[in-house]
Amino acid sequence: MYNKYLEDIKTYEAGKPIELVVREYGIEAKDVVKLASNENPLGCSPKVAEAIAKNASKAALYPDDSMYELKEALSDRFSVASENIIIGAGSDQVLEFISHVKLNSSSKILRSAVTFAMYDIYAKQFGAKVITTPSYQHIANEFIEKIESENPDIVYICTPNNPTGDATKREDIFAIIEATPKDSLVVVDCAYMEYVEDEDYRVTPTDFLKYDNVIYLGTFSKAYGLGGMRVGYGIANKGLIDVLYKVRPPFNITTLSLLAAIESSKDEEFVAKSVALNKEQMGRYVEFANSKAIEYIPSSTNFITYMFDDKYDSSKIATNLMKQGVIIRDLASYGLNAVRITIGTATQNDRLFELLSKEL
Ligand SMILES: *Cc1c(COP(=O)(O)O)cnc(C)c1O
């Protein structure tokens, strides 16, 4: 009765919202600690909150559909031209545009064994086949082998990778790009790039503008603290951006989202503060893992993945914590006996360590 391609899609399971824990377990919202969706524990820049409050009545107006000011802000930040930028309702929407312009029922996408779930969901909507490399890490040789044998239409490089937190070396990213035929696209999803310190792993959109078939994706949802406003972007050569514009609906982000993204771009200090807090608290998560002999994946993001051995069940641990008001992300649906924990404030992390210690 419905599009047959949809039968194969597992509906995206978002991190559990605070409201659910309030409803189901009768815990007050202020006592719930959400470390499940990689949001910024500092919230958003106070400048953003102020601007939204002051401009609330603009909710009545359609946004500036050229998104001129936001594109100017991104142009400045990344040293690219406005014509190289497309804005989406989250970078999720840019992923959707990319799938639209590239995929049909005889297409293939290539991704690492464990990565962002939306790549598959969009691919399957078009009946495209999903090819995976053997490892969760982005191993250049594994990608190149599959590119040669399968000739995928889209190659996804998620760096740093969600939900594992590891980043891919620049040289490996370029090796994968160079091995990809010119009529296939390479998507470099950099949702967490703000947290990457090591120069060998840091990439910027200008690294890829010389390639006609590569797009850089970024978002305001993580380090910029605007997950609730849904603003992301793609940066690529003009030819590719022009094609993506053909499938973009008008007014695809809201007036207040646009304003929030523009304001947040003026407060780089807030981003720097967020990244510094993350680094400091990440150290505590590494220490905790070592002290409890938990295996973890060294992370270049604002979350850490703890891998459990057979003694423990990640789903049970996540549920037990949730009943006590701390939400983390169980990775059982990715085929891992592991949990992904967003790095919170010191107080939030204290609470997580306290509850998790009791589980172990
Ligand atoms: C969070 C995330 C995104 C997109 O988030 P939006 O809120 O849609 O901008 C994209 N890719 C990865 C890997 C992410 O973790």
mmCIF file of C-alpha atoms and ligand atoms in Angstrom:
data_model
loop_
_atom_site.group_PDB
_atom_site.id
_atom_site.type_symbol
_atom_site.label_atom_id
_atom_site.label_comp_id
_atom_site.label_asym_id
_atom_site.label_seq_id
_atom_site.Cartn_x
_atom_site.Cartn_y
_atom_site.Cartn_z
ATOM 1 C CA MET A 1 0.000 0.000 0.000
ATOM 2 C CA TYR A 2 2.922 2.349 0.731
ATOM 3 C CA ASN A 3 6.257 2.806 -0.986
ATOM 4 C CA LYS A 4 7.871 -0.632 -0.691
ATOM 5 C CA TYR A 5 11.311 0.814 0.010
ATOM 6 C CA LEU A 6 10.061 2.008 3.383
ATOM 7 C CA GLU A 7 9.560 -1.542 4.682
ATOM 8 C CA ASP A 8 13.298 -1.845 5.228
ATOM 9 C CA ILE A 9 13.623 1.377 7.278
ATOM 10 C CA LYS A 10 14.082 1.299 11.032
ATOM 11 C CA THR A 11 12.545 4.533 12.329
ATOM 12 C CA TYR A 12 15.207 6.815 13.801
ATOM 13 C CA GLU A 13 15.337 6.476 17.554
ATOM 14 C CA ALA A 14 16.111 9.856 19.070
ATOM 15 C CA GLY A 15 17.670 10.296 22.506
ATOM 16 C CA LYS A 16 14.967 10.098 25.182
ATOM 17 C CA PRO A 17 13.565 13.539 26.015
ATOM 18 C CA ILE A 18 13.458 14.972 29.544
ATOM 19 C CA GLU A 19 9.649 15.145 29.306
ATOM 20 C CA LEU A 20 9.437 11.352 29.015
ATOM 21 C CA VAL A 21 11.380 10.801 32.241
ATOM 22 C CA VAL A 22 9.171 13.348 34.000
ATOM 23 C CA ARG A 23 6.027 11.573 32.768
ATOM 24 C CA GLU A 24 7.091 7.976 33.294
ATOM 25 C CA TYR A 25 9.112 8.161 36.494
ATOM 26 C CA GLY A 26 7.630 11.198 38.201
ATOM 27 C CA ILE A 27 10.995 12.942 38.486
ATOM 28 C CA GLU A 28 10.923 16.744 38.365
ATOM 29 C CA ALA A 29 12.313 18.216 35.150
ATOM 30 C CA LYS A 30 14.958 20.190 37.044
ATOM 31 C CA ASP A 31 16.329 16.939 38.491
ATOM 32 C CA VAL A 32 16.645 15.171 35.152
ATOM 33 C CA VAL A 33 20.128 15.085 33.620
ATOM 34 C CA LYS A 34 20.107 14.530 29.874
ATOM 35 C CA LEU A 35 23.397 13.247 28.503
ATOM 36 C CA ALA A 36 21.920 11.517 25.485
ATOM 37 C CA SER A 37 21.818 13.832 22.461
ATOM 38 C CA ASN A 38 25.193 15.592 22.456
ATOM 39 C CA GLU A 39 23.629 18.937 23.245
ATOM 40 C CA ASN A 40 25.709 21.736 24.752
ATOM 41 C CA PRO A 41 25.470 21.441 28.562
ATOM 42 C CA LEU A 42 25.986 25.214 28.853
ATOM 43 C CA GLY A 43 22.850 25.778 26.795
ATOM 44 C CA CYS A 44 23.231 28.477 24.155
ATOM 45 C CA SER A 45 24.980 31.827 24.113
ATOM 46 C CA PRO A 46 23.174 34.362 26.346
ATOM 47 C CA LYS A 47 23.234 36.674 23.320
ATOM 48 C CA VAL A 48 21.064 34.182 21.432
ATOM 49 C CA ALA A 49 18.523 33.877 24.240
ATOM 50 C CA GLU A 50 18.314 37.658 24.485
ATOM 51 C CA ALA A 51 17.866 38.134 20.737
ATOM 52 C CA ILE A 52 15.127 35.483 20.537
ATOM 53 C CA ALA A 53 13.227 37.078 23.433
ATOM 54 C CA LYS A 54 13.533 40.524 21.920
ATOM 55 C CA ASN A 55 12.391 39.385 18.487
ATOM 56 C CA ALA A 56 9.702 36.890 19.487
ATOM 57 C CA SER A 57 6.992 38.770 17.585
ATOM 58 C CA LYS A 58 8.896 38.153 14.344
ATOM 59 C CA ALA A 59 7.419 34.641 14.546
ATOM 60 C CA ALA A 60 4.688 36.112 12.336
ATOM 61 C CA LEU A 61 7.086 36.808 9.468
ATOM 62 C CA TYR A 62 8.635 34.462 6.953
ATOM 63 C CA PRO A 63 12.426 34.459 7.221
ATOM 64 C CA ASP A 64 14.779 36.136 4.728
ATOM 65 C CA ASP A 65 14.887 33.242 2.282
ATOM 66 C CA SER A 66 18.259 34.325 0.883
ATOM 67 C CA MET A 67 19.635 33.812 4.432
ATOM 68 C CA TYR A 68 22.023 36.601 3.502
ATOM 69 C CA GLU A 69 23.287 37.467 6.962
ATOM 70 C CA LEU A 70 23.832 33.885 8.098
ATOM 71 C CA LYS A 71 25.682 33.078 4.892
ATOM 72 C CA GLU A 72 27.867 36.163 5.438
ATOM 73 C CA ALA A 73 28.675 34.915 8.939
ATOM 74 C CA LEU A 74 29.618 31.466 7.618
ATOM 75 C CA SER A 75 31.579 33.041 4.743
ATOM 76 C CA ASP A 76 33.643 34.949 7.280
ATOM 77 C CA ARG A 77 34.129 31.977 9.544
ATOM 78 C CA PHE A 78 35.256 29.601 6.821
ATOM 79 C CA SER A 79 36.684 31.937 4.140
ATOM 80 C CA VAL A 80 34.295 30.708 1.461
ATOM 81 C CA ALA A 81 31.829 32.590 -0.766
ATOM 82 C CA SER A 82 28.079 32.752 -0.042
ATOM 83 C CA GLU A 83 27.426 30.857 -3.266
ATOM 84 C CA ASN A 84 29.272 27.897 -1.736
ATOM 85 C CA ILE A 85 26.766 27.556 1.113
ATOM 86 C CA ILE A 86 23.363 25.924 1.557
ATOM 87 C CA ILE A 87 21.475 26.122 4.866
ATOM 88 C CA GLY A 88 19.281 23.303 6.159
ATOM 89 C CA ALA A 89 16.914 22.632 9.053
ATOM 90 C CA GLY A 90 19.795 20.911 10.760
ATOM 91 C CA SER A 91 22.524 19.349 8.659
ATOM 92 C CA ASP A 92 20.070 16.451 8.640
ATOM 93 C CA GLN A 93 18.068 18.326 6.040
ATOM 94 C CA VAL A 94 21.171 18.870 3.921
ATOM 95 C CA LEU A 95 21.697 15.088 4.048
ATOM 96 C CA GLU A 96 18.167 14.733 2.731
ATOM 97 C CA PHE A 97 18.860 17.173 -0.129
ATOM 98 C CA ILE A 98 22.023 15.262 -1.014
ATOM 99 C CA SER A 99 20.130 11.948 -1.101
ATOM 100 C CA HIS A 100 17.448 13.538 -3.271
ATOM 101 C CA VAL A 101 19.833 14.748 -5.950
ATOM 102 C CA LYS A 102 21.970 11.609 -6.060
ATOM 103 C CA LEU A 103 20.020 8.463 -5.217
ATOM 104 C CA ASN A 104 17.493 6.167 -6.849
ATOM 105 C CA SER A 105 16.625 2.488 -6.546
ATOM 106 C CA SER A 106 19.768 1.342 -8.364
ATOM 107 C CA SER A 107 22.120 3.496 -6.246
ATOM 108 C CA LYS A 108 24.471 2.549 -3.425
ATOM 109 C CA ILE A 109 25.899 4.414 -0.485
ATOM 110 C CA LEU A 110 29.083 3.479 1.363
ATOM 111 C CA ARG A 111 29.647 4.111 5.054
ATOM 112 C CA SER A 112 31.700 2.742 7.956
ATOM 113 C CA ALA A 113 30.278 -0.187 9.943
ATOM 114 C CA VAL A 114 28.951 1.989 12.764
ATOM 115 C CA THR A 115 28.053 5.597 12.004
ATOM 116 C CA PHE A 116 25.254 8.180 11.930
ATOM 117 C CA ALA A 117 21.911 6.418 11.428
ATOM 118 C CA MET A 118 20.399 9.030 9.087
ATOM 119 C CA TYR A 119 22.642 8.050 6.143
ATOM 120 C CA ASP A 120 20.806 4.719 5.865
ATOM 121 C CA ILE A 121 17.361 6.134 6.467
ATOM 122 C CA TYR A 122 17.687 8.654 3.629
ATOM 123 C CA ALA A 123 19.333 6.119 1.317
ATOM 124 C CA LYS A 124 16.582 3.573 1.872
ATOM 125 C CA GLN A 125 13.857 6.144 1.173
ATOM 126 C CA PHE A 126 15.126 6.124 -2.386
ATOM 127 C CA GLY A 127 15.529 2.349 -2.502
ATOM 128 C CA ALA A 128 19.321 2.683 -2.512
ATOM 129 C CA LYS A 129 21.522 -0.093 -1.168
ATOM 130 C CA VAL A 130 23.745 0.410 1.882
ATOM 131 C CA ILE A 131 27.317 -0.896 1.667
ATOM 132 C CA THR A 132 29.453 -0.880 4.816
ATOM 133 C CA THR A 133 33.160 -1.268 5.499
ATOM 134 C CA PRO A 134 34.148 -3.935 8.077
ATOM 135 C CA SER A 135 35.365 -1.475 10.768
ATOM 136 C CA TYR A 136 33.603 1.277 12.657
ATOM 137 C CA GLN A 137 36.708 3.422 12.160
ATOM 138 C CA HIS A 138 37.159 5.063 8.757
ATOM 139 C CA ILE A 139 40.026 2.931 7.434
ATOM 140 C CA ALA A 140 41.124 4.350 4.064
ATOM 141 C CA ASN A 141 42.019 0.973 2.562
ATOM 142 C CA GLU A 142 38.687 -0.543 3.524
ATOM 143 C CA PHE A 143 36.878 2.366 1.875
ATOM 144 C CA ILE A 144 39.008 2.249 -1.248
ATOM 145 C CA GLU A 145 38.451 -1.477 -1.661
ATOM 146 C CA LYS A 146 34.659 -1.016 -1.468
ATOM 147 C CA ILE A 147 34.730 2.030 -3.750
ATOM 148 C CA GLU A 148 36.529 -0.058 -6.362
ATOM 149 C CA SER A 149 34.337 -3.151 -6.023
ATOM 150 C CA GLU A 150 30.925 -1.512 -5.456
ATOM 151 C CA ASN A 151 31.159 1.909 -7.130
ATOM 152 C CA PRO A 152 28.918 3.678 -4.571
ATOM 153 C CA ASP A 153 27.078 6.896 -5.523
ATOM 154 C CA ILE A 154 27.649 8.517 -2.139
ATOM 155 C CA VAL A 155 30.575 7.903 0.220
ATOM 156 C CA TYR A 156 29.997 9.075 3.801
ATOM 157 C CA ILE A 157 32.897 10.129 5.988
ATOM 158 C CA CYS A 158 31.678 11.063 9.452
ATOM 159 C CA THR A 159 34.570 12.720 11.258
ATOM 160 C CA PRO A 160 34.572 12.748 14.175
ATOM 161 C CA ASN A 161 32.251 9.778 13.960
ATOM 162 C CA ASN A 162 28.944 9.532 15.778
ATOM 163 C CA PRO A 163 28.291 7.328 17.842
ATOM 164 C CA THR A 164 31.918 6.241 18.369
ATOM 165 C CA GLY A 165 33.677 9.600 18.818
ATOM 166 C CA ASP A 166 36.855 8.796 16.868
ATOM 167 C CA ALA A 167 38.130 11.132 14.148
ATOM 168 C CA THR A 168 39.704 10.310 10.790
ATOM 169 C CA LYS A 169 43.165 11.569 9.806
ATOM 170 C CA ARG A 170 43.274 14.238 7.082
ATOM 171 C CA GLU A 171 45.476 12.067 4.904
ATOM 172 C CA ASP A 172 42.944 9.220 5.089
ATOM 173 C CA ILE A 173 40.055 11.530 4.190
ATOM 174 C CA PHE A 174 41.958 12.738 1.132
ATOM 175 C CA ALA A 175 42.928 9.185 0.165
ATOM 176 C CA ILE A 176 39.242 8.197 0.177
ATOM 177 C CA ILE A 177 38.290 11.298 -1.843
ATOM 178 C CA GLU A 178 41.021 10.666 -4.412
ATOM 179 C CA ALA A 179 39.840 7.062 -4.853
ATOM 180 C CA THR A 180 36.226 8.109 -5.435
ATOM 181 C CA PRO A 181 35.139 8.473 -9.088
ATOM 182 C CA LYS A 182 34.246 12.044 -10.100
ATOM 183 C CA ASP A 183 30.588 11.168 -10.665
ATOM 184 C CA SER A 184 30.137 9.944 -7.083
ATOM 185 C CA LEU A 185 29.762 12.287 -4.109
ATOM 186 C CA VAL A 186 31.813 12.327 -0.927
ATOM 187 C CA VAL A 187 30.025 13.766 2.104
ATOM 188 C CA VAL A 188 32.330 14.814 4.936
ATOM 189 C CA ASP A 189 30.045 15.143 7.956
ATOM 190 C CA CYS A 190 31.808 17.385 10.484
ATOM 191 C CA ALA A 191 29.095 17.898 13.114
ATOM 192 C CA TYR A 192 31.731 17.762 15.885
ATOM 193 C CA MET A 193 34.688 19.413 14.135
ATOM 194 C CA GLU A 194 34.725 22.304 16.661
ATOM 195 C CA TYR A 195 35.930 19.824 19.305
ATOM 196 C CA VAL A 196 38.872 18.497 17.272
ATOM 197 C CA GLU A 197 42.224 19.841 18.448
ATOM 198 C CA ASP A 198 44.822 17.733 16.664
ATOM 199 C CA GLU A 199 45.855 19.435 13.391
ATOM 200 C CA ASP A 200 46.284 16.050 11.721
ATOM 201 C CA TYR A 201 42.545 15.492 12.126
ATOM 202 C CA ARG A 202 41.130 18.998 11.664
ATOM 203 C CA VAL A 203 39.531 19.813 8.312
ATOM 204 C CA THR A 204 37.785 22.940 7.048
ATOM 205 C CA PRO A 205 35.455 23.474 4.076
ATOM 206 C CA THR A 206 38.242 25.121 2.062
ATOM 207 C CA ASP A 207 40.133 21.815 2.104
ATOM 208 C CA PHE A 208 37.483 20.403 -0.233
ATOM 209 C CA LEU A 209 36.413 23.263 -2.531
ATOM 210 C CA LYS A 210 38.837 22.144 -5.223
ATOM 211 C CA TYR A 211 36.862 18.924 -5.608
ATOM 212 C CA ASP A 212 33.615 19.157 -7.594
ATOM 213 C CA ASN A 213 32.171 16.108 -5.848
ATOM 214 C CA VAL A 214 32.848 16.770 -2.146
ATOM 215 C CA ILE A 215 30.597 18.533 0.363
ATOM 216 C CA TYR A 216 31.434 19.584 3.931
ATOM 217 C CA LEU A 217 28.582 19.467 6.460
ATOM 218 C CA GLY A 218 28.457 21.445 9.695
ATOM 219 C CA THR A 219 25.835 22.252 12.298
ATOM 220 C CA PHE A 220 24.843 24.757 14.980
ATOM 221 C CA SER A 221 23.356 21.938 17.075
ATOM 222 C CA LYS A 222 26.424 20.824 18.991
ATOM 223 C CA ALA A 223 29.208 23.259 20.005
ATOM 224 C CA TYR A 224 27.048 26.298 19.156
ATOM 225 C CA GLY A 225 24.309 25.052 21.458
ATOM 226 C CA LEU A 226 21.347 25.398 19.097
ATOM 227 C CA GLY A 227 20.046 21.830 18.800
ATOM 228 C CA GLY A 228 16.506 23.034 19.363
ATOM 229 C CA MET A 229 16.683 25.618 16.575
ATOM 230 C CA ARG A 230 17.559 23.154 13.781
ATOM 231 C CA VAL A 231 20.231 24.916 11.719
ATOM 232 C CA GLY A 232 22.962 23.191 9.732
ATOM 233 C CA TYR A 233 24.847 23.844 6.510
ATOM 234 C CA GLY A 234 26.595 22.312 3.555
ATOM 235 C CA ILE A 235 29.618 23.918 1.901
ATOM 236 C CA ALA A 236 30.775 22.889 -1.565
ATOM 237 C CA ASN A 237 31.569 24.222 -5.017
ATOM 238 C CA LYS A 238 28.849 26.358 -6.624
ATOM 239 C CA GLY A 239 27.801 23.689 -9.139
ATOM 240 C CA LEU A 240 26.867 21.220 -6.412
ATOM 241 C CA ILE A 241 25.187 23.874 -4.217
ATOM 242 C CA ASP A 242 23.053 24.994 -7.188
ATOM 243 C CA VAL A 243 21.815 21.431 -7.714
ATOM 244 C CA LEU A 244 20.980 21.043 -4.010
ATOM 245 C CA TYR A 245 18.981 24.269 -4.172
ATOM 246 C CA LYS A 246 16.609 22.602 -6.662
ATOM 247 C CA VAL A 247 15.264 20.301 -3.928
ATOM 248 C CA ARG A 248 15.258 22.835 -1.076
ATOM 249 C CA PRO A 249 11.788 23.991 -0.006
ATOM 250 C CA PRO A 250 11.490 27.765 0.497
ATOM 251 C CA PHE A 251 11.758 29.113 4.061
ATOM 252 C CA ASN A 252 13.314 25.858 5.216
ATOM 253 C CA ILE A 253 14.459 27.253 8.539
ATOM 254 C CA THR A 254 12.399 29.464 10.804
ATOM 255 C CA THR A 255 12.781 33.204 11.314
ATOM 256 C CA LEU A 256 13.899 32.724 14.919
ATOM 257 C CA SER A 257 16.265 29.873 14.028
ATOM 258 C CA LEU A 258 17.917 32.077 11.454
ATOM 259 C CA LEU A 259 18.270 34.859 13.997
ATOM 260 C CA ALA A 260 19.674 32.448 16.601
ATOM 261 C CA ALA A 261 22.309 31.106 14.210
ATOM 262 C CA ILE A 262 23.358 34.635 13.220
ATOM 263 C CA GLU A 263 23.648 35.733 16.863
ATOM 264 C CA SER A 264 25.525 32.598 17.903
ATOM 265 C CA SER A 265 28.053 33.308 15.160
ATOM 266 C CA LYS A 266 28.901 36.569 16.929
ATOM 267 C CA ASP A 267 29.778 34.796 20.164
ATOM 268 C CA GLU A 268 32.833 32.679 19.434
ATOM 269 C CA GLU A 269 33.818 33.136 23.078
ATOM 270 C CA PHE A 270 30.850 30.983 24.092
ATOM 271 C CA VAL A 271 31.971 28.232 21.713
ATOM 272 C CA ALA A 272 35.531 28.416 23.055
ATOM 273 C CA LYS A 273 34.231 28.187 26.612
ATOM 274 C CA SER A 274 32.079 25.177 25.687
ATOM 275 C CA VAL A 275 34.995 23.394 24.044
ATOM 276 C CA ALA A 276 37.248 24.110 27.057
ATOM 277 C CA LEU A 277 34.672 22.755 29.536
ATOM 278 C CA ASN A 278 34.239 19.685 27.356
ATOM 279 C CA LYS A 279 37.962 19.006 27.319
ATOM 280 C CA GLU A 280 38.289 19.345 31.073
ATOM 281 C CA GLN A 281 35.301 17.083 31.787
ATOM 282 C CA MET A 282 36.291 14.544 29.119
ATOM 283 C CA GLY A 283 39.408 13.952 31.206
ATOM 284 C CA ARG A 284 37.192 12.896 34.097
ATOM 285 C CA TYR A 285 35.348 10.380 31.882
ATOM 286 C CA VAL A 286 38.636 8.842 30.815
ATOM 287 C CA GLU A 287 39.761 8.638 34.439
ATOM 288 C CA PHE A 288 36.470 7.106 35.497
ATOM 289 C CA ALA A 289 36.677 4.469 32.753
ATOM 290 C CA ASN A 290 40.235 3.605 33.734
ATOM 291 C CA SER A 291 39.382 3.371 37.415
ATOM 292 C CA LYS A 292 36.502 0.977 36.684
ATOM 293 C CA ALA A 293 38.323 -0.959 33.958
ATOM 294 C CA ILE A 294 35.685 0.029 31.387
ATOM 295 C CA GLU A 295 36.825 -0.046 27.786
ATOM 296 C CA TYR A 296 36.242 3.280 26.003
ATOM 297 C CA ILE A 297 36.886 4.777 22.578
ATOM 298 C CA PRO A 298 39.163 7.859 22.792
ATOM 299 C CA SER A 299 36.892 10.703 21.693
ATOM 300 C CA SER A 300 37.350 13.887 19.653
ATOM 301 C CA THR A 301 33.773 15.003 20.379
ATOM 302 C CA ASN A 302 31.462 16.104 23.205
ATOM 303 C CA PHE A 303 30.531 12.504 24.030
ATOM 304 C CA ILE A 304 32.295 9.304 24.983
ATOM 305 C CA THR A 305 31.453 5.704 24.181
ATOM 306 C CA TYR A 306 31.885 3.141 26.936
ATOM 307 C CA MET A 307 32.051 -0.470 25.724
ATOM 308 C CA PHE A 308 30.975 -3.195 28.126
ATOM 309 C CA ASP A 309 32.062 -6.804 28.294
ATOM 310 C CA ASP A 310 29.629 -9.723 28.757
ATOM 311 C CA LYS A 311 29.273 -9.046 32.466
ATOM 312 C CA TYR A 312 27.092 -6.022 31.717
ATOM 313 C CA ASP A 313 24.119 -5.216 29.515
ATOM 314 C CA SER A 314 24.147 -1.693 28.051
ATOM 315 C CA SER A 315 20.342 -1.576 27.709
ATOM 316 C CA LYS A 316 19.835 -2.497 31.362
ATOM 317 C CA ILE A 317 22.355 0.080 32.504
ATOM 318 C CA ALA A 318 20.753 2.826 30.384
ATOM 319 C CA THR A 319 17.268 1.951 31.671
ATOM 320 C CA ASN A 320 18.369 1.811 35.302
ATOM 321 C CA LEU A 321 19.995 5.217 35.005
ATOM 322 C CA MET A 322 16.952 6.667 33.306
ATOM 323 C CA LYS A 323 14.704 5.518 36.148
ATOM 324 C CA GLN A 324 16.897 7.624 38.420
ATOM 325 C CA GLY A 325 16.740 10.643 36.138
ATOM 326 C CA VAL A 326 19.953 10.371 34.109
ATOM 327 C CA ILE A 327 19.465 9.810 30.367
ATOM 328 C CA ILE A 328 22.286 8.300 28.321
ATOM 329 C CA ARG A 329 22.227 6.651 24.913
ATOM 330 C CA ASP A 330 22.162 2.870 24.659
ATOM 331 C CA LEU A 331 23.951 1.684 21.506
ATOM 332 C CA ALA A 332 22.311 -1.766 21.361
ATOM 333 C CA SER A 333 20.451 -0.697 18.200
ATOM 334 C CA TYR A 334 23.868 -0.189 16.545
ATOM 335 C CA GLY A 335 24.765 -3.767 17.472
ATOM 336 C CA LEU A 336 27.069 -2.669 20.302
ATOM 337 C CA ASN A 337 26.996 -3.547 23.991
ATOM 338 C CA ALA A 338 27.942 0.047 24.678
ATOM 339 C CA VAL A 339 26.562 3.378 25.814
ATOM 340 C CA ARG A 340 27.209 6.863 24.463
ATOM 341 C CA ILE A 341 27.349 9.554 27.120
ATOM 342 C CA THR A 342 27.311 13.276 26.326
ATOM 343 C CA ILE A 343 29.875 15.182 28.398
ATOM 344 C CA GLY A 344 27.875 17.398 30.760
ATOM 345 C CA THR A 345 28.688 20.053 33.332
ATOM 346 C CA ALA A 346 30.798 19.031 36.335
ATOM 347 C CA THR A 347 27.662 18.597 38.479
ATOM 348 C CA GLN A 348 25.845 16.550 35.832
ATOM 349 C CA ASN A 349 28.883 14.340 35.388
ATOM 350 C CA ASP A 350 29.202 13.829 39.172
ATOM 351 C CA ARG A 351 25.681 12.451 39.160
ATOM 352 C CA LEU A 352 26.390 10.165 36.195
ATOM 353 C CA PHE A 353 29.535 8.782 37.851
ATOM 354 C CA GLU A 354 27.666 8.207 41.110
ATOM 355 C CA LEU A 355 24.847 6.239 39.442
ATOM 356 C CA LEU A 356 27.045 4.349 37.022
ATOM 357 C CA SER A 357 29.379 3.285 39.846
ATOM 358 C CA LYS A 358 26.432 1.586 41.527
ATOM 359 C CA GLU A 359 25.685 -0.368 38.320
ATOM 360 C CA LEU A 360 29.193 -1.743 37.974
HETATM 361 C C1 LIG B 1 24.064 15.785 15.310
HETATM 362 C C2 LIG B 1 24.570 15.289 14.020
HETATM 363 C C3 LIG B 1 24.158 15.797 12.780
HETATM 364 C C4 LIG B 1 23.129 16.786 12.514
HETATM 365 O O1 LIG B 1 22.502 17.406 13.430
HETATM 366 P P1 LIG B 1 21.473 18.537 13.041
HETATM 367 O O2 LIG B 1 20.924 18.869 14.386
HETATM 368 O O3 LIG B 1 20.493 17.957 12.105
HETATM 369 O O4 LIG B 1 22.270 19.640 12.428
HETATM 370 C C5 LIG B 1 24.723 15.324 11.621
HETATM 371 N N1 LIG B 1 25.647 14.381 11.660
HETATM 372 C C6 LIG B 1 26.069 13.863 12.807
HETATM 373 C C7 LIG B 1 27.105 12.831 12.767
HETATM 374 C C8 LIG B 1 25.541 14.277 14.026
HETATM 375 O O5 LIG B 1 25.945 13.709 15.147
#
